[in-house]
Every structure is written in structure tokens, then in C-alpha cells.
mmCIF file of C-alpha atoms in Angstrom:
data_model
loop_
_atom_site.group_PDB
_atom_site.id
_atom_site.type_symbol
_atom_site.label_atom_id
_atom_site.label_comp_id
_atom_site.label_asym_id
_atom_site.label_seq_id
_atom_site.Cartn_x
_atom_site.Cartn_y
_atom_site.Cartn_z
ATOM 1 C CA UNK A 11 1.540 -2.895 1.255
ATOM 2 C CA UNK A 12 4.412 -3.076 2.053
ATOM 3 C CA UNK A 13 6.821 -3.285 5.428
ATOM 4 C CA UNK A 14 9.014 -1.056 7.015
ATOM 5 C CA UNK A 15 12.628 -1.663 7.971
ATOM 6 C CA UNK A 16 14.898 0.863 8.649
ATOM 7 C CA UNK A 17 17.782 -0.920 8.335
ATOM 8 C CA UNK A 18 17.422 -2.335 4.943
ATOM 9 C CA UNK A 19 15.839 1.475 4.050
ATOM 10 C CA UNK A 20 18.948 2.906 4.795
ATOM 11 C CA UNK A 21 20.591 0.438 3.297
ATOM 12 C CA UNK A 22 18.817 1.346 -0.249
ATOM 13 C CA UNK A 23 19.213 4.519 0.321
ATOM 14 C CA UNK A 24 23.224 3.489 0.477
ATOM 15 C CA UNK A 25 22.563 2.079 -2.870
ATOM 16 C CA UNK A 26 20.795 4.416 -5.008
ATOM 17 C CA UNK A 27 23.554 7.137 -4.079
ATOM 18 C CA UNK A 28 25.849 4.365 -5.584
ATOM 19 C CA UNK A 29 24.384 4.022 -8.440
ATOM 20 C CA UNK A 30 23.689 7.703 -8.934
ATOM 21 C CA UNK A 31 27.226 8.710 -8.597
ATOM 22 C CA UNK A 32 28.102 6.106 -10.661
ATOM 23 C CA UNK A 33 25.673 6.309 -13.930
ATOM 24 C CA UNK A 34 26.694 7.708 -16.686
ATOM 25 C CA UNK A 35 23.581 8.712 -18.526
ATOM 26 C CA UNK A 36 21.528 11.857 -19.132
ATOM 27 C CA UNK A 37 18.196 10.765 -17.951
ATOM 28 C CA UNK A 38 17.275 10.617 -14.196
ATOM 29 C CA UNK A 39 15.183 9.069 -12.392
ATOM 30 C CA UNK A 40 14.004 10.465 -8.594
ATOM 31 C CA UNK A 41 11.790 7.206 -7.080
ATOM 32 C CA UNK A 42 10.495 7.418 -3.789
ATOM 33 C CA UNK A 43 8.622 4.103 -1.809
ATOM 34 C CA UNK A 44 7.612 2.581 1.023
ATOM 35 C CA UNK A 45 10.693 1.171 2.831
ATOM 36 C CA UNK A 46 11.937 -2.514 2.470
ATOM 37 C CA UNK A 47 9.664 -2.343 -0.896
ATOM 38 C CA UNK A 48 11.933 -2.125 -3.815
ATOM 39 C CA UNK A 49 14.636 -4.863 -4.447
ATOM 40 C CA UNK A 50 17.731 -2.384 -4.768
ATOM 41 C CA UNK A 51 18.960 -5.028 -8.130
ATOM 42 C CA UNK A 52 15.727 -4.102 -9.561
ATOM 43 C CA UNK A 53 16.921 -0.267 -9.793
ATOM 44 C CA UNK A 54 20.304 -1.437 -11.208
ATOM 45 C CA UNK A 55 18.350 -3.083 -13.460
ATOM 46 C CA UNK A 56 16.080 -0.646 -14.577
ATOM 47 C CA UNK A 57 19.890 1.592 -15.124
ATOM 48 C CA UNK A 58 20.718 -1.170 -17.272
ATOM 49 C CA UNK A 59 18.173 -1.647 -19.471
ATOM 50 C CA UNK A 60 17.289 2.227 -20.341
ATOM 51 C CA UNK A 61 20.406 4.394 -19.049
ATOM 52 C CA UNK A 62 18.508 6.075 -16.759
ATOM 53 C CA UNK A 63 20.129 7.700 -13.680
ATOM 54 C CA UNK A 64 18.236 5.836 -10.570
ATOM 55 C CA UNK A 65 17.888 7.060 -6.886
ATOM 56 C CA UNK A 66 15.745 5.825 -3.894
ATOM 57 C CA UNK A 67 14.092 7.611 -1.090
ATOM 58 C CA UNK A 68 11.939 6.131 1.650
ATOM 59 C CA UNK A 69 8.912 6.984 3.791
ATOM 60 C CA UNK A 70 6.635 4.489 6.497
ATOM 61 C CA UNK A 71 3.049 6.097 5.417
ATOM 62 C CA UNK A 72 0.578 7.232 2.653
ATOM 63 C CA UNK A 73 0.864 10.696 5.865
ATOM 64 C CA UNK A 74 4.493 10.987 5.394
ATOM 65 C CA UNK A 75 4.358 11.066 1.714
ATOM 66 C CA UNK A 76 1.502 13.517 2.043
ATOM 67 C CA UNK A 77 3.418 15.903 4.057
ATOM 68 C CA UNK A 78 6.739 15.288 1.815
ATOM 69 C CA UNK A 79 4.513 16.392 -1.463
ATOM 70 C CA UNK A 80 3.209 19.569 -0.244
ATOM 71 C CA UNK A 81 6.024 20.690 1.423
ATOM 72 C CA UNK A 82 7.487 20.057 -1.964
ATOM 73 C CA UNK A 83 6.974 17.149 -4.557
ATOM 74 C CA UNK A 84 9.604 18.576 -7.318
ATOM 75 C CA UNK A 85 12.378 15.846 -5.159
ATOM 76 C CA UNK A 86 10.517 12.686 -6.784
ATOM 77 C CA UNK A 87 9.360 11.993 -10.026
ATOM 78 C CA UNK A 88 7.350 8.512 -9.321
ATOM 79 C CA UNK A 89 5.709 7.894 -5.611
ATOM 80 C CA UNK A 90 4.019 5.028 -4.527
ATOM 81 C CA UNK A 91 0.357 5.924 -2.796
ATOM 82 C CA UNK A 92 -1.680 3.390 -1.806
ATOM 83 C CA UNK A 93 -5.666 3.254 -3.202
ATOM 84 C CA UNK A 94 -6.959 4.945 0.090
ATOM 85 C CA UNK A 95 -4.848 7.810 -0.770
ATOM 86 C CA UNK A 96 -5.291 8.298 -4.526
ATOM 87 C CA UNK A 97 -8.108 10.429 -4.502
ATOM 88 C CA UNK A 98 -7.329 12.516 -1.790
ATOM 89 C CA UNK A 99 -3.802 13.230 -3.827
ATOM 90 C CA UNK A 100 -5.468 14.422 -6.741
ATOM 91 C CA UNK A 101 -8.306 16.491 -4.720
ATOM 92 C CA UNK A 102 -4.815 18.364 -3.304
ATOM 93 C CA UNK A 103 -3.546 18.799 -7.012
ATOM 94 C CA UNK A 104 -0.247 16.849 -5.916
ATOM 95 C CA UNK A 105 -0.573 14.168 -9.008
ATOM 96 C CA UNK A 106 -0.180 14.750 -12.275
ATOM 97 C CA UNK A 107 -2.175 13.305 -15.392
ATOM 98 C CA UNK A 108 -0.132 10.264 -17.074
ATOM 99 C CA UNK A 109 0.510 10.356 -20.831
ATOM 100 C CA UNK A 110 -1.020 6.883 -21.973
ATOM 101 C CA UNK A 111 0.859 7.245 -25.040
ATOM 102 C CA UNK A 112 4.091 6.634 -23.233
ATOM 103 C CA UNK A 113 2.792 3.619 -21.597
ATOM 104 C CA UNK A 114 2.049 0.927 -23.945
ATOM 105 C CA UNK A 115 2.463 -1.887 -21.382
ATOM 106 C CA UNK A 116 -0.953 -1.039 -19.782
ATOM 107 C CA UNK A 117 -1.922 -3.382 -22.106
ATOM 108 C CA UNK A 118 -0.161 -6.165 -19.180
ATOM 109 C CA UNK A 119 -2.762 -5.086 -16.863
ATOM 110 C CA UNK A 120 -4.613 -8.586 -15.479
ATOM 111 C CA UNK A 121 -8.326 -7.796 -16.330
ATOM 112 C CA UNK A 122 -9.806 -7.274 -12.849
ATOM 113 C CA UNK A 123 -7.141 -4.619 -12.594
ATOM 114 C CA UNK A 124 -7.856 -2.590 -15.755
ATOM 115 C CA UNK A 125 -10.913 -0.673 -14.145
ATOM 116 C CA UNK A 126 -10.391 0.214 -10.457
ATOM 117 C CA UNK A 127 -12.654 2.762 -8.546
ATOM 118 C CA UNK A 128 -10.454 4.971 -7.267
ATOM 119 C CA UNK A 129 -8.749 5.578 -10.866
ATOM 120 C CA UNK A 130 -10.795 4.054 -13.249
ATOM 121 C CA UNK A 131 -9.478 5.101 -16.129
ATOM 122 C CA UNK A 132 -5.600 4.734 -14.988
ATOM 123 C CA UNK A 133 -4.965 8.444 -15.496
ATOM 124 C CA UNK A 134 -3.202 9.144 -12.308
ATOM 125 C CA UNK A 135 -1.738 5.499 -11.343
ATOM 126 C CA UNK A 136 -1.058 2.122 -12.258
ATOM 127 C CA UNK A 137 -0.821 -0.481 -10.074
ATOM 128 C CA UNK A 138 2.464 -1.761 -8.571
ATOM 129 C CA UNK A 139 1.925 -4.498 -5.483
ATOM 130 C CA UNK A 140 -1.569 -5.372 -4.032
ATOM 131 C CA UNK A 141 -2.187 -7.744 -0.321
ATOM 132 C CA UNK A 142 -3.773 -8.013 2.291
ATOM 133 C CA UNK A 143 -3.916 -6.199 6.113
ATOM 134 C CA UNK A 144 -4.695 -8.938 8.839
ATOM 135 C CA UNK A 145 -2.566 -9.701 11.852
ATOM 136 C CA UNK A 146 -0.277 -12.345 12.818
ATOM 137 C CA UNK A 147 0.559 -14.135 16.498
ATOM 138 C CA UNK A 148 3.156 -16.074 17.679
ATOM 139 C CA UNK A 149 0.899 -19.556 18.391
ATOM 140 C CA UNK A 150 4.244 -20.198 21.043
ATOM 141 C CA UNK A 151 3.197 -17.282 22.829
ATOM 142 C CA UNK A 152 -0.286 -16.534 23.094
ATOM 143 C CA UNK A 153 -3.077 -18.785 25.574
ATOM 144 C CA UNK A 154 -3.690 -21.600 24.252
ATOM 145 C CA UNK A 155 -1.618 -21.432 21.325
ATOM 146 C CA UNK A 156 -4.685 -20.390 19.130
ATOM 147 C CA UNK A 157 -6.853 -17.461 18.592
ATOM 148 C CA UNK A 158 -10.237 -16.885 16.984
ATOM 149 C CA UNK A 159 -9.634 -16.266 13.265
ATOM 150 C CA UNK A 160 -11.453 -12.587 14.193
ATOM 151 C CA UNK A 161 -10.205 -9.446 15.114
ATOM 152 C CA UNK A 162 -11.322 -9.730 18.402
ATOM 153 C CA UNK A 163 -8.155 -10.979 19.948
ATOM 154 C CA UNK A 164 -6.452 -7.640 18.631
ATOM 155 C CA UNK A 165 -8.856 -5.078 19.363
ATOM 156 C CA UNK A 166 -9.506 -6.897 22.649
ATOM 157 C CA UNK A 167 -6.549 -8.975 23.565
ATOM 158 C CA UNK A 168 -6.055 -11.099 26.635
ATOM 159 C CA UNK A 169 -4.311 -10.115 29.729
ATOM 160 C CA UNK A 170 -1.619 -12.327 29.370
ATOM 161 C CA UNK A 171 -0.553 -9.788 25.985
ATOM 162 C CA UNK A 172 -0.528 -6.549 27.413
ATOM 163 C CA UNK A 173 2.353 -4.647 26.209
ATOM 164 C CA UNK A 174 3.117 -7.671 23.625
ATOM 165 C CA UNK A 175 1.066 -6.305 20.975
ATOM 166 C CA UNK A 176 1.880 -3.415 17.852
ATOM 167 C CA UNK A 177 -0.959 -1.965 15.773
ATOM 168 C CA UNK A 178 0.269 0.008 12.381
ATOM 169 C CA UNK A 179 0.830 3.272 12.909
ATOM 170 C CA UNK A 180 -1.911 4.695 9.894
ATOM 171 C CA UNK A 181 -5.621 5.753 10.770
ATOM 172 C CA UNK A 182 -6.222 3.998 7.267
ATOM 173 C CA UNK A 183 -5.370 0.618 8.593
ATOM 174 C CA UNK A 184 -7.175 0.737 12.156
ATOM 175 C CA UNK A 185 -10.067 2.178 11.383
ATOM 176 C CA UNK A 186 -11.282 -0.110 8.698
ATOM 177 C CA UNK A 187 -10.572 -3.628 10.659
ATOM 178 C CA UNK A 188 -12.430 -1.898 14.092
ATOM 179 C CA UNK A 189 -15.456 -0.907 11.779
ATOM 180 C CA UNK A 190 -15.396 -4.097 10.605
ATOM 181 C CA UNK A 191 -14.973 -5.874 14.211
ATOM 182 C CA UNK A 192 -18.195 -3.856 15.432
ATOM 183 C CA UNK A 193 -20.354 -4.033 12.021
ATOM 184 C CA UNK A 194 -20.148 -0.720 11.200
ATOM 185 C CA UNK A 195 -19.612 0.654 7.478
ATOM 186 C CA UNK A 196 -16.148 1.839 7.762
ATOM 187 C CA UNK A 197 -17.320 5.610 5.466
ATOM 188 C CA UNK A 198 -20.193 5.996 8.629
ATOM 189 C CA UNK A 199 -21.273 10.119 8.257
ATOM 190 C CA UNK A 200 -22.728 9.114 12.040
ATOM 191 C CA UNK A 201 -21.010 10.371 14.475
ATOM 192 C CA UNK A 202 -22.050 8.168 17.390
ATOM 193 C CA UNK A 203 -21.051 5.111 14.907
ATOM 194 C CA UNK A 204 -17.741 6.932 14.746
ATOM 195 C CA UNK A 205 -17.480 7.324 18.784
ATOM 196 C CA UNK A 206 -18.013 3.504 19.301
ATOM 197 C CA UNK A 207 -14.947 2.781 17.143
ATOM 198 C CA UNK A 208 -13.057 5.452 18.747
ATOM 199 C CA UNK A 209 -14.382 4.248 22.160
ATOM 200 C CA UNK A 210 -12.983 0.527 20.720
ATOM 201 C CA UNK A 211 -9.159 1.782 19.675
ATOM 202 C CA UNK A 212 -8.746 3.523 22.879
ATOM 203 C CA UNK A 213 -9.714 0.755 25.194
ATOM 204 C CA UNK A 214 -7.186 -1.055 22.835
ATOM 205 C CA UNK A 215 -4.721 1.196 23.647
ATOM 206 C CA UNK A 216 -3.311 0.388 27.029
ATOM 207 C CA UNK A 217 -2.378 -2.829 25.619
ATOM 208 C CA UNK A 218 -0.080 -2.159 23.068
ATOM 209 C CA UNK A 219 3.385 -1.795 22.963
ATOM 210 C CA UNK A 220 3.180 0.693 20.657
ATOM 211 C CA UNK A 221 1.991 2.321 17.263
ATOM 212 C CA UNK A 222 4.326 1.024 14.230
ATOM 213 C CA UNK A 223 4.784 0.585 10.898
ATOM 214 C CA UNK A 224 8.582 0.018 10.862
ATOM 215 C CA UNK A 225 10.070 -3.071 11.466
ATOM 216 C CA UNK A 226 7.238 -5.137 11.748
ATOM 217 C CA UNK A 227 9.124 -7.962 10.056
ATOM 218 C CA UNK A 228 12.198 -8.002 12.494
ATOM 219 C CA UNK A 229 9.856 -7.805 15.593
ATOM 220 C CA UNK A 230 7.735 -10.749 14.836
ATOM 221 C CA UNK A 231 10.409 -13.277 13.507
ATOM 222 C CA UNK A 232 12.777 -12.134 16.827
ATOM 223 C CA UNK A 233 9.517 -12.967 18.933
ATOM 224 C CA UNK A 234 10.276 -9.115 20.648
ATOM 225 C CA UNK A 235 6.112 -9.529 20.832
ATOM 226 C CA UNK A 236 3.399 -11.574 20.321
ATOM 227 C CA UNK A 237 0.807 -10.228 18.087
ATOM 228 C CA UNK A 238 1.406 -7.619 15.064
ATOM 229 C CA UNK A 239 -1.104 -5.892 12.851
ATOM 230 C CA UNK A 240 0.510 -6.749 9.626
ATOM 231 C CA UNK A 241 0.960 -6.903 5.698
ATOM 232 C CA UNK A 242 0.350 -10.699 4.325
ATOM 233 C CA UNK A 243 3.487 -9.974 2.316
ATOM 234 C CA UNK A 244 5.763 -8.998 5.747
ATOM 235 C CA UNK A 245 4.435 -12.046 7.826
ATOM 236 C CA UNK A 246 5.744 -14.064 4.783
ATOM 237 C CA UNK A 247 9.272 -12.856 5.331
ATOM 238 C CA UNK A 248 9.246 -12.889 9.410
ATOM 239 C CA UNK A 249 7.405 -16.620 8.965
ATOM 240 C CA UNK A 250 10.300 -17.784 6.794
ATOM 241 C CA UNK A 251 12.498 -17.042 10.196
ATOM 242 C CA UNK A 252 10.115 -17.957 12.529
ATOM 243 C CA UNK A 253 7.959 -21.066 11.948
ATOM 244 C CA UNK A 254 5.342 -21.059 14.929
ATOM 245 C CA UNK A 255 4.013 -17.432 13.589
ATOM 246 C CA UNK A 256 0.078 -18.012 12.199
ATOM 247 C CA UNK A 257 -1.367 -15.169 9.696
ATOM 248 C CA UNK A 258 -5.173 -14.161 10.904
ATOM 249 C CA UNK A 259 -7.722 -13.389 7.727
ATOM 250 C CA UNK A 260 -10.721 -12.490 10.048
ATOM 251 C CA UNK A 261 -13.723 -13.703 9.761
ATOM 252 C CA UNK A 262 -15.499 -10.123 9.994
ATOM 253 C CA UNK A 263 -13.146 -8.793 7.089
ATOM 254 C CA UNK A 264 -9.389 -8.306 6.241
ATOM 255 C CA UNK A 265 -8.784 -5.169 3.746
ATOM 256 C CA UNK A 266 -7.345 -5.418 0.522
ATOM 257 C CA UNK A 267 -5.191 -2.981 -0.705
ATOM 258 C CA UNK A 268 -3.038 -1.906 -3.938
ATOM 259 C CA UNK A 269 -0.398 0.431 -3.745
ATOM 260 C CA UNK A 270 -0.067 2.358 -6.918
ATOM 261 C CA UNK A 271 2.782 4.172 -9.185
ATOM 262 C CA UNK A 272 2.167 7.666 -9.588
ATOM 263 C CA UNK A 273 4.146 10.780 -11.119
ATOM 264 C CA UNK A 274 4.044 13.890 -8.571
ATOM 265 C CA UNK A 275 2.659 17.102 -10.077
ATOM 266 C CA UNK A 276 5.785 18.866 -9.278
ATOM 267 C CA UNK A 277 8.049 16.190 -10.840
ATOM 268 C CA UNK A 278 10.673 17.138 -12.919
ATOM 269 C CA UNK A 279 12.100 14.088 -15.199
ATOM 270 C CA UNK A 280 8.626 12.984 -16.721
ATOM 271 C CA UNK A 281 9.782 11.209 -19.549
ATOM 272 C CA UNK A 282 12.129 8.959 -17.544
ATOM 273 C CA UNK A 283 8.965 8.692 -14.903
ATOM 274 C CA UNK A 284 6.970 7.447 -17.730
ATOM 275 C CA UNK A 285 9.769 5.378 -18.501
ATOM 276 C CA UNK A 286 10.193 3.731 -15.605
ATOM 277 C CA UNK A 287 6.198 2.839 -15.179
ATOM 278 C CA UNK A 288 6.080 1.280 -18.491
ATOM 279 C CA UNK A 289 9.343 -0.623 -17.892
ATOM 280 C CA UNK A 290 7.421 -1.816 -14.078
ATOM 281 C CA UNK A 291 4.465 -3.444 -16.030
ATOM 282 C CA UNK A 292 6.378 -5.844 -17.710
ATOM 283 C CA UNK A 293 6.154 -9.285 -16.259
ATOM 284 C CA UNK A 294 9.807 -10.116 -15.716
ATOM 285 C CA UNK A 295 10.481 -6.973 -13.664
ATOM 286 C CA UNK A 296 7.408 -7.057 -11.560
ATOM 287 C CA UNK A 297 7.796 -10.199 -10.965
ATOM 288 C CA UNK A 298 11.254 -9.207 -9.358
ATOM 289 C CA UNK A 299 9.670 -6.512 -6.862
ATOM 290 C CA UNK A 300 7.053 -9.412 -5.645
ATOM 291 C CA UNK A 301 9.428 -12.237 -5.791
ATOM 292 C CA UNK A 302 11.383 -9.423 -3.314
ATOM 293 C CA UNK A 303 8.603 -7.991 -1.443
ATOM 294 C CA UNK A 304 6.768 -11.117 -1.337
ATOM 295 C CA UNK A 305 3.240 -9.829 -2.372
ATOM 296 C CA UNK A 306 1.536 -10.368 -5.804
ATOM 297 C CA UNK A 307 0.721 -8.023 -8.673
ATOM 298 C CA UNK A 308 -1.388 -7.069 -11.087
ATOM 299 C CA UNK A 309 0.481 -7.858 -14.368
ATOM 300 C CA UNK A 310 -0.342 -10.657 -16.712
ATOM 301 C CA UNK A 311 2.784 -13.383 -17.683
ATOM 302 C CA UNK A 312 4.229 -12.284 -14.379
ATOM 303 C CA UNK A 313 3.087 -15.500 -12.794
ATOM 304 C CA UNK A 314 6.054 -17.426 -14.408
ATOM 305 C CA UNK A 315 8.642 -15.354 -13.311
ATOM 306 C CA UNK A 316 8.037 -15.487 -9.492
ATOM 307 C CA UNK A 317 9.170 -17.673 -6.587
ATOM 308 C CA UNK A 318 6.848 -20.816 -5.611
ATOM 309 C CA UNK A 319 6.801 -20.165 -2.030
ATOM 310 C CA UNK A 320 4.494 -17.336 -2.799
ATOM 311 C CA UNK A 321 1.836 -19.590 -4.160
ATOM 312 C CA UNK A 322 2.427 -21.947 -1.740
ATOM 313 C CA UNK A 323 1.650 -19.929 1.138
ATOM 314 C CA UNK A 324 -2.114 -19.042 2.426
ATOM 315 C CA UNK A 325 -1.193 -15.497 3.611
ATOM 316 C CA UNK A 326 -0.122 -14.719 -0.262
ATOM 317 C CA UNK A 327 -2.287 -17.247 -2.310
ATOM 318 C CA UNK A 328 -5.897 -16.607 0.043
ATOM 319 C CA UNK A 329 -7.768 -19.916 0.077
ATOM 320 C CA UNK A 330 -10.595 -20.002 -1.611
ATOM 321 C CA UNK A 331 -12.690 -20.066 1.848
ATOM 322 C CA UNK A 332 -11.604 -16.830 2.871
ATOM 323 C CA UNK A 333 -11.351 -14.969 -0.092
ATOM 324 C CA UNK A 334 -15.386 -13.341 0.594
ATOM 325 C CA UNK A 335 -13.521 -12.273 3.721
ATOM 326 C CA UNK A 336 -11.152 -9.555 1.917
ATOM 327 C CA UNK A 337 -12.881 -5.652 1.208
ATOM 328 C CA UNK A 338 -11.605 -3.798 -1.699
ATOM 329 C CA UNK A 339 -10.939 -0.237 -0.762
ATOM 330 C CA UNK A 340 -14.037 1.657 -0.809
ATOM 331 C CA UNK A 341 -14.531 5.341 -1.232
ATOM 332 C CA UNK A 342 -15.529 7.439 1.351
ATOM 333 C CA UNK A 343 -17.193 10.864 1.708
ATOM 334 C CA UNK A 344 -15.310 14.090 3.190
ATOM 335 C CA UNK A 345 -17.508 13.859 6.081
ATOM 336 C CA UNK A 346 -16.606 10.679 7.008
ATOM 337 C CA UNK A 347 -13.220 10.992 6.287
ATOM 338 C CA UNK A 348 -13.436 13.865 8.502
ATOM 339 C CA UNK A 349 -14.902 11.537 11.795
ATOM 340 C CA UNK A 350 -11.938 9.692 10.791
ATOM 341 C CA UNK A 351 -9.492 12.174 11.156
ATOM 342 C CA UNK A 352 -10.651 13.289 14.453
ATOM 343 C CA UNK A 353 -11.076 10.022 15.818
ATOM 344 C CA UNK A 354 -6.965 9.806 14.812
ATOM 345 C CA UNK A 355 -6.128 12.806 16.398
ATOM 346 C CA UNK A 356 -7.956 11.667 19.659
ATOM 347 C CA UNK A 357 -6.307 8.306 19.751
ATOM 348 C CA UNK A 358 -2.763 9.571 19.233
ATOM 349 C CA UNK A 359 -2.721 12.552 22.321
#
């Protein structure tokens, strides 16, 4: 889903105020995504090819974007939610139906993407990058120079790593893997259920560094710590730079996500949003924003467009042994979405 460097957000930030000032057009576009997701050639691109004005925001959570929408969506035309958060968007009215007549390249859609359960018809999103949330160590600095392929060495790490370990800083991506550690469905209604994983993440908490989304790319591959809840796609990158890092799919489940495109209710350029979806599900310019953010996607021909490496690698390409390990997002109820949110708030006084 995605990784989170400020640096390189700024940095295409830099560039879509380039290219805005420098477009010529009278469509524009207003995209706002995760940070370090977007290659910034893939908006010049996109100018390019439909003469489309082009600027890029940022934001590090499915929270943030939350927040930026009510307080005001009309700035974007196309976000980028992840499944988790679909729903919840359209419950709040912040997402607005998409005109399937102005997107004839649904047709790209890979099959097992064509019907997902939190949009099953594709009238509020289509998919952009999908991966997986596990956690990677440095195998030069943990005991032993191996750990359990569980989540027990996170949730419960070893002496020797307090204060060398970062969880994500997203309720959506804890809670799921500590259910999951303690065998407990992750949309529990029970409240005592929901106390034993909040008892869990706060007896975690003493040993990590700290909460973050950001930079989890940089701070692995400098070795600044030794373990890092993380996207398959980011450990890819901070692997390339570090070779003794080890991606963990564990063995009591790793969640799957798929982060989606989506026009904001309040949007103001929807032709050139619809534009701009349509021209993302065609397998050359996907292929570009995974061959950059080094997950995969859910667009057929893309395949022979992208870089090697990315089938090469087991944290991309899941082996076939592991692959009953990975849970689909799965909808929960307002009630226990609601133990969820106040286990969050307790964790994060």
C-alpha cells in the first residue's frame, strides 16, 4: 500500500507545481496519493498523452485523507483509499458514483479483480496497486539472525530490540495482524476479545521506537532499526539497498490489501477524473506506477510491461506455500469497528 517518504513527497509535490505552471491545456487534473506512490514521469505522461493540467498532493493514511475530505474534498478530483476505507467513505457521502460510460478500460480488469466485496460492482473505485502488510528484520541485527516466520517476534519482541522496532502508524494495520497473532476474528462485536488485543498492542508498546508510516523505506535500508511493520512493495526498495533485510509472511496471517482510485464527491474536474482512471487501467501505464512503486496490479497485459525483479522476488511474487497465509480485507460491522476505534484511542494517549 504504499510507503511514505517525505523527502521524495515533497519532492513530487516540487513537480506537479512544475508541470502545472507549465501546461498549457484547459483540462485539470487535482490527484492526491499516498506519498512515494506515484512515479512523478507517470503524471508528465498522463499531460502528454491527454493535455490535461496535472498536480500532486500527498497524505501518510486512509485518517489523513479522511480528515482532508470532510474538511473539504472540492481540492482533489481522484484520491486513493485503500479497501478498509471504501465503505466507510461512501457511508460519509465523501465519494461520488463513477460514470462507467467514461471508463471503457474496466474491461482490463484481471478477473479475480472484477467483483470485489467492498465495491462489487466498481461504482465508487477501481483498483490501482494491491500487496501485502507483513514485517521485515534486519537478520544482521536481531538474535540469532532468524525469527519465527509469525508475528510473535513483533507483537512480542526480544529484549535485545527494545526501542529498535516501528509499527505503522494506522489502527487498520495493527489491529488485524494482533487479531490474527491471538486467533481472534479481527470484526469481534466482543468486547473482552477486543481488550485482549488491546491488552497485546500496549504491552507492545514500550518496545517500539515509535508509531510510523513515513519513511519506512529509508529506516530499514540505513539499518536506523531492526524490525519494521511494513508494505511487501517498501521492503522491496529498502532490500535493494540493504541485502541482509528478510520479509516475514506469518504463519498466523499477513493482510492483503488494494488501494483503490476514487473521485471525491466534492470534486470539481470530473471529466478529466474520469479521464485519468481510464487512462490508469491501461497496461503500459500501470505497469509504470508498479514498476515504480514496486507492488503489482490488477490490470490484464500489464505483466509485460513491468520490471523482472518484481517477479523475482518472494515479498512481491508470494510463493505458492504461503499464499493460504494472506486475508483479503473483510468487512466489518459498526460495532466492531467501534471496539476498534476505542482500542486506537487507548493505545495512542
Amino acid at each position: 500500500m504504499k510507503f511514505r517518504r517525505t523527502p521524495i513527497a515533497r519532492a513530487l509535490v516540487a513537480a506537479s507545481l512544475l508541470l502545472a505552471g507549465s501546461a498549457h491545456a484547459d483540462g485539470t487534473l487535482h490527484f492526491a496519493n499516498w506519498s512515494d506512490y506515484f512515479p512523478p514521469e507517470l503524471l508528465k505522461k498522463f499531460e502528454k498523452d491527454t493535455g490535461i493540467h496535472a498536480t500532486l498532493d500527498s497524505y501518510d493514511s486512509n485518517e489523513t485523507l479522511l480528515a482532508k475530505l470532510k474538511a473539504g474534498g472540492g481540492a482533489y478530483d481522484v484520491v486513493v483509499p485503500s479497501d478498509s476505507f471504501i465503505e466507510i467513505f461512501v457511508k460519509e457521502g465523501l465519494l461520488q458514483k463513477l460514470d462507467k460510460s467514461q471508463l471503457p478500460n474496466l474491461a482490463n480488469l484481471k478477473d479475480k479483480f472484477k467483483t470485489l466485496t467492498y465495491d462489487p460492482g466498481h461504482d465508487y473505485s477501481v483498483p490501482y496497486l494491491w500487496g501485502t502488510t507483513g514485517y521485515s528484520y534486519d537478520s544482521a541485527k536481531v538474535p540469532g539472525g532468524k525469527l519465527d516466520e509469525s508475528w510473535k517476534p513483533f507483537f512480542e519482541p526480544p529484549a535485545e530490540l527494545k526501542g529498535k522496532v516501528v509499527a505503522l502508524n494506522s489502527i487498520e494495520e495493527l489491529y488485524a495482524p494482533a487479531s490474527y497473532y491471538l486467533g481472534i476474528d479481527e470484526c469481534t462485536e466482543d468486547p473482552k476479545e477486543a481488550a485482549k488485543i488491546q491488552d497485546l498492542l500496549l504491552k507492545q508498546k514500550p518496545m517500539l521506537a515509535m508509531y510510523n508510516s513515513d519513511g519506512t523505506i529509508e529506516r530499514m535500508a540505513a539499518g536506523e532499526v531492526s524490525m519494521h511493520q511494513q508494505w511487501n512493495g517498501a521492503f522491496h526498495r529498502a532490500h535493494a539497498q540493504r541485502a541482509s533485510l528478510v520479509y516475514v509472511y506469518p504463519k498466523e496471517g499477513v493482510r492483503l490489501f488494494i488501494d483503490n482510485l476514487t473521485i471525491p464527491k466534492d470534486a470539481t474536474n470530473i471529466k478529466e477524473a474520469h479521464a485519468f482512471l481510464n487512462w490508469m487501467m491501461q497496461p503500459e501505464n500501470i505497469a509504470l506506477a508498479s514498476n515504480f512503486a514496486k507492488y503489482n496490479n490488477a490490470i490484464e497485459g500489464s505483466d509485460k510491461y513491468m520490471d523482472k525483479e518484481l517477479f523475482d522476488d518472494p515479498a512481491i511474487n508470494t510463493p505458492a506455500d504461503k499464499l493460504d497465509r494472506l486475508k483479503p480485507f473483510k468487512l466489518c460491522s459498526p460495532k466492531a469497528l467501534q471496539l476498534r476505534s476505542k482500542v486506537w484511542t487507548k493505545l495512542k494517549k
